CSV table of C-alpha atoms in Angstrom, one decimal:
chain,number,residue,atom,x,y,z
U,1,UNK,CA,31.6,-54.9,25.4
U,2,UNK,CA,28.1,-54.4,23.8
U,3,UNK,CA,26.6,-54.4,27.2
U,4,UNK,CA,28.4,-51.3,28.4
U,5,UNK,CA,27.6,-49.3,25.2
U,6,UNK,CA,23.8,-49.7,25.5
U,7,UNK,CA,23.5,-47.1,28.2
U,8,UNK,CA,25.0,-44.3,26.1
U,9,UNK,CA,23.1,-44.9,22.9
U,10,UNK,CA,24.8,-45.1,19.6
U,11,UNK,CA,28.5,-44.5,20.0
U,12,UNK,CA,29.5,-45.2,16.4
U,13,UNK,CA,31.5,-42.3,15.3
U,14,UNK,CA,30.5,-42.8,11.7
U,15,UNK,CA,26.8,-42.6,12.3
U,16,UNK,CA,24.9,-40.1,10.2
U,17,UNK,CA,23.9,-36.9,11.9
U,18,UNK,CA,20.9,-34.7,11.5
U,19,UNK,CA,23.0,-31.7,10.2
U,20,UNK,CA,21.3,-30.4,7.0
U,21,UNK,CA,23.9,-27.8,6.0
U,22,UNK,CA,24.2,-24.1,6.6
U,23,UNK,CA,21.1,-22.0,7.3
U,24,UNK,CA,20.5,-19.5,4.6
U,25,UNK,CA,19.4,-16.1,5.9
U,26,UNK,CA,17.6,-14.0,3.3
U,27,UNK,CA,18.0,-10.2,3.6
U,28,UNK,CA,15.4,-9.6,0.9
U,29,UNK,CA,13.8,-6.2,0.6
U,30,UNK,CA,10.1,-6.4,1.5
U,31,UNK,CA,7.6,-5.6,-1.2
U,32,UNK,CA,6.5,-2.0,-1.3
U,33,UNK,CA,3.1,-1.5,0.0
U,34,UNK,CA,0.5,0.4,-1.9
U,35,UNK,CA,-0.6,2.7,0.9
U,36,UNK,CA,-0.3,5.8,-1.1
U,37,UNK,CA,-2.2,4.4,-4.0
U,38,UNK,CA,-5.0,3.3,-1.7
U,39,UNK,CA,-5.0,6.7,0.0
U,40,UNK,CA,-5.2,8.4,-3.4
U,41,UNK,CA,-8.2,6.2,-4.4
U,42,UNK,CA,-10.0,6.8,-1.1
U,43,UNK,CA,-9.4,10.5,-1.3
U,44,UNK,CA,-10.8,10.5,-4.9
U,45,UNK,CA,-13.9,8.5,-4.0
U,46,UNK,CA,-14.7,10.7,-1.0
U,47,UNK,CA,-14.1,13.9,-3.1
U,48,UNK,CA,-16.6,12.7,-5.7
U,49,UNK,CA,-19.2,11.7,-3.0
U,50,UNK,CA,-18.7,15.0,-1.1
U,51,UNK,CA,-18.3,17.3,-4.1
U,52,UNK,CA,-20.8,19.8,-2.7
U,53,UNK,CA,-18.4,20.8,0.0
U,54,UNK,CA,-15.4,23.1,-0.4
U,55,UNK,CA,-13.3,20.9,1.9
U,56,UNK,CA,-13.2,18.2,-0.8
U,57,UNK,CA,-11.1,20.6,-3.0
U,58,UNK,CA,-8.2,20.0,-0.5
U,59,UNK,CA,-9.0,16.3,-0.3
U,60,UNK,CA,-8.9,16.1,-4.1
U,61,UNK,CA,-5.5,17.8,-4.2
U,62,UNK,CA,-4.2,15.4,-1.6
U,63,UNK,CA,-5.5,12.4,-3.7
U,64,UNK,CA,-3.7,13.7,-6.8
U,65,UNK,CA,-0.4,14.2,-4.9
U,66,UNK,CA,-0.6,10.8,-3.3
U,67,UNK,CA,-1.3,9.1,-6.7
U,68,UNK,CA,1.6,10.9,-8.4
U,69,UNK,CA,4.0,10.0,-5.5
U,70,UNK,CA,2.9,6.4,-5.7
U,71,UNK,CA,3.6,6.2,-9.4
U,72,UNK,CA,6.9,7.9,-9.0
U,73,UNK,CA,8.0,5.4,-6.4
U,74,UNK,CA,7.1,2.6,-8.8
U,75,UNK,CA,4.8,0.8,-6.4
U,76,UNK,CA,3.1,-2.4,-7.7
U,77,UNK,CA,-0.4,-0.8,-7.4
U,78,UNK,CA,0.1,1.5,-10.4
U,79,UNK,CA,-3.4,0.9,-11.7
U,80,UNK,CA,-4.9,1.9,-8.3
U,81,UNK,CA,-2.8,5.0,-8.2
U,82,UNK,CA,-4.0,6.0,-11.7
U,83,UNK,CA,-7.6,5.3,-10.6
U,84,UNK,CA,-7.0,7.5,-7.6
U,85,UNK,CA,-5.7,10.4,-9.7
U,86,UNK,CA,-8.6,10.1,-12.1
U,87,UNK,CA,-11.2,10.1,-9.3
U,88,UNK,CA,-9.5,12.9,-7.5
U,89,UNK,CA,-9.5,15.0,-10.7
U,90,UNK,CA,-13.1,14.3,-11.3
U,91,UNK,CA,-13.9,15.2,-7.7
U,92,UNK,CA,-11.9,18.4,-8.0
U,93,UNK,CA,-13.7,19.4,-11.2
U,94,UNK,CA,-17.1,18.7,-9.7
U,95,UNK,CA,-16.3,20.6,-6.5
U,96,UNK,CA,-15.0,23.6,-8.4
U,97,UNK,CA,-18.0,23.5,-10.7
U,98,UNK,CA,-20.5,23.4,-7.9
U,99,UNK,CA,-18.7,26.2,-6.0
U,100,UNK,CA,-18.8,28.3,-9.2
U,101,UNK,CA,-22.6,27.5,-9.6
U,102,UNK,CA,-23.2,28.6,-6.1
U,103,UNK,CA,-21.3,31.8,-6.6
U,104,UNK,CA,-23.1,32.6,-9.8
U,105,UNK,CA,-26.5,31.8,-8.2
U,106,UNK,CA,-25.7,34.0,-5.2
U,107,UNK,CA,-24.6,36.9,-7.4
U,108,UNK,CA,-27.8,36.7,-9.5
U,109,UNK,CA,-29.9,36.6,-6.4
U,110,UNK,CA,-31.2,33.1,-6.8
U,111,UNK,CA,-30.0,31.9,-3.5
């Protein structure tokens, strides 16, 4: 009888199988990305570097809004969002200050 069973492999019905149990599928929510915080910081840095241009006023406002939205959504990059808000405010103040200096200089005839 053993000779006939060698062709089919192990026919023992009590042999252990390779079944490891049910597969667990995780529907975990992915981590929130810090895209808005990074955008806020980038806008702030560019607004500081380009503070001589009136276009950076708009860029600073965008940076402030992105930073506030990022903090409101409780993203993990809260520190980066705060840094973006701070750099955007500094860039906005520098831009407004330089624009006012140019206006005063033009009015006094220095330019």
